[in-house]
Amino acid sequence: LRRPLCNRIASLLPPHEIRYLSHPLSSSCPQAKRTKKNKYIQPYQIKMATGLFSLSAGMDMADMAWEVKCREEDMKQRALENERRAIDDARRCVDEKAQQLKALSHQAALIAGFSMIVLVEIQIPNDLNPGLLVTFGCATAGVVSLMLIAMLNGTYILVAILRYDCVKRETPFSDFWRKRCESDWQLALKAFGLGVPLFLCVLGIVGWVVFWDHESGRIYAAALVSSIALVTLMFWFAHTDRKWGHFLMSPEAKLHNPNAA
């Protein structure tokens, strides 16, 4: 804005008199002297130049005030966006943990239900070997207990993190999870990791209990069921638990891309 005003002032005065406008205009200043053409700066030109300079200074101050106001509004908007981003990050973390807890709790409840049905609904022969009967009862009860521990811990942790205030965030969610939930989460994972192979052992024992009264093919049928359960158990320890057990138990474990630079 200042450049057009200066150009306007320059258009009102003769070219050889523009240099006198940088000083106060009065009759005692050099501007009042005669020029080479014996002319004086006209009074209306002095007033107009003074007014234009005052207007230019006032508009410069208005521009400065406007820039300050825009900067303050921009800072407020950035602070608001940062706050919204922090809230979204906290909610995203809560949702991720909630999905993990739901998955673990549902699977644990499913296996516990299967084991409980087997324990209640199975027809136990009267002449069943006492050792086999005790082993079957203990293994089934162990599966139900371990899966209940995993399910209940996962459910309680889920309720706790859903009560976390993502807006106020008195403590960061990562600290809240590490201090209050991490130990129970690892306990739930350990109980689930022990319950799965024990459930396979129950599957191997069930074959002997169910086919006990069949004298002709009892050994072959029970041995086949136990073999399948044993193969699955070996696959669990050799691949699944070996690959993912430590990764899920360690809170510092992260995915690594070997191809990344």
PDB file of C-alpha atoms in Angstrom, residues 5 9 14 25 32 36-37 59 86 91 94 108 122-123 137-138 152-153 186 208 215 225 235:
ATOM      1  CA  LEU A   5       0.754   6.284  -2.166  1.00  0.00           C
ATOM      2  CA  ILE A   9       2.577  11.965  -4.147  1.00  0.00           C
ATOM      3  CA  PRO A  14       7.344  18.471 -10.047  1.00  0.00           C
ATOM      4  CA  LEU A  25       7.007  21.149   5.116  1.00  0.00           C
ATOM      5  CA  ALA A  32      10.020  27.256   0.472  1.00  0.00           C
ATOM      6  CA  LYS A  36      15.120  26.977 -10.923  1.00  0.00           C
ATOM      7  CA  LYS A  37      11.824  27.849 -12.547  1.00  0.00           C
ATOM      8  CA  MET A  59      -2.413   2.105   6.878  1.00  0.00           C
ATOM      9  CA  ALA A  86      -3.625 -35.796  20.103  1.00  0.00           C
ATOM     10  CA  ARG A  91      -8.505 -42.904  20.639  1.00  0.00           C
ATOM     11  CA  VAL A  94      -7.395 -47.329  22.775  1.00  0.00           C
ATOM     12  CA  ALA A 108     -10.384 -67.977  25.295  1.00  0.00           C
ATOM     13  CA  ILE A 122     -19.198 -86.954  27.542  1.00  0.00           C
ATOM     14  CA  GLN A 123     -20.377 -90.433  28.476  1.00  0.00           C
ATOM     15  CA  GLY A 137     -10.655 -84.570  34.539  1.00  0.00           C
ATOM     16  CA  CYS A 138      -7.529 -82.620  35.529  1.00  0.00           C
ATOM     17  CA  LEU A 152     -11.391 -62.425  32.615  1.00  0.00           C
ATOM     18  CA  ASN A 153      -8.097 -60.528  32.529  1.00  0.00           C
ATOM     19  CA  GLN A 186       1.045 -60.680  29.688  1.00  0.00           C
ATOM     20  CA  TRP A 208      -9.532 -93.067  24.632  1.00  0.00           C
ATOM     21  CA  GLU A 215     -13.253-103.580  22.004  1.00  0.00           C
ATOM     22  CA  VAL A 225      -7.076 -89.279  17.501  1.00  0.00           C
ATOM     23  CA  PHE A 235       3.236 -77.747  15.260  1.00  0.00           C
TER      24      PHE A 235
END
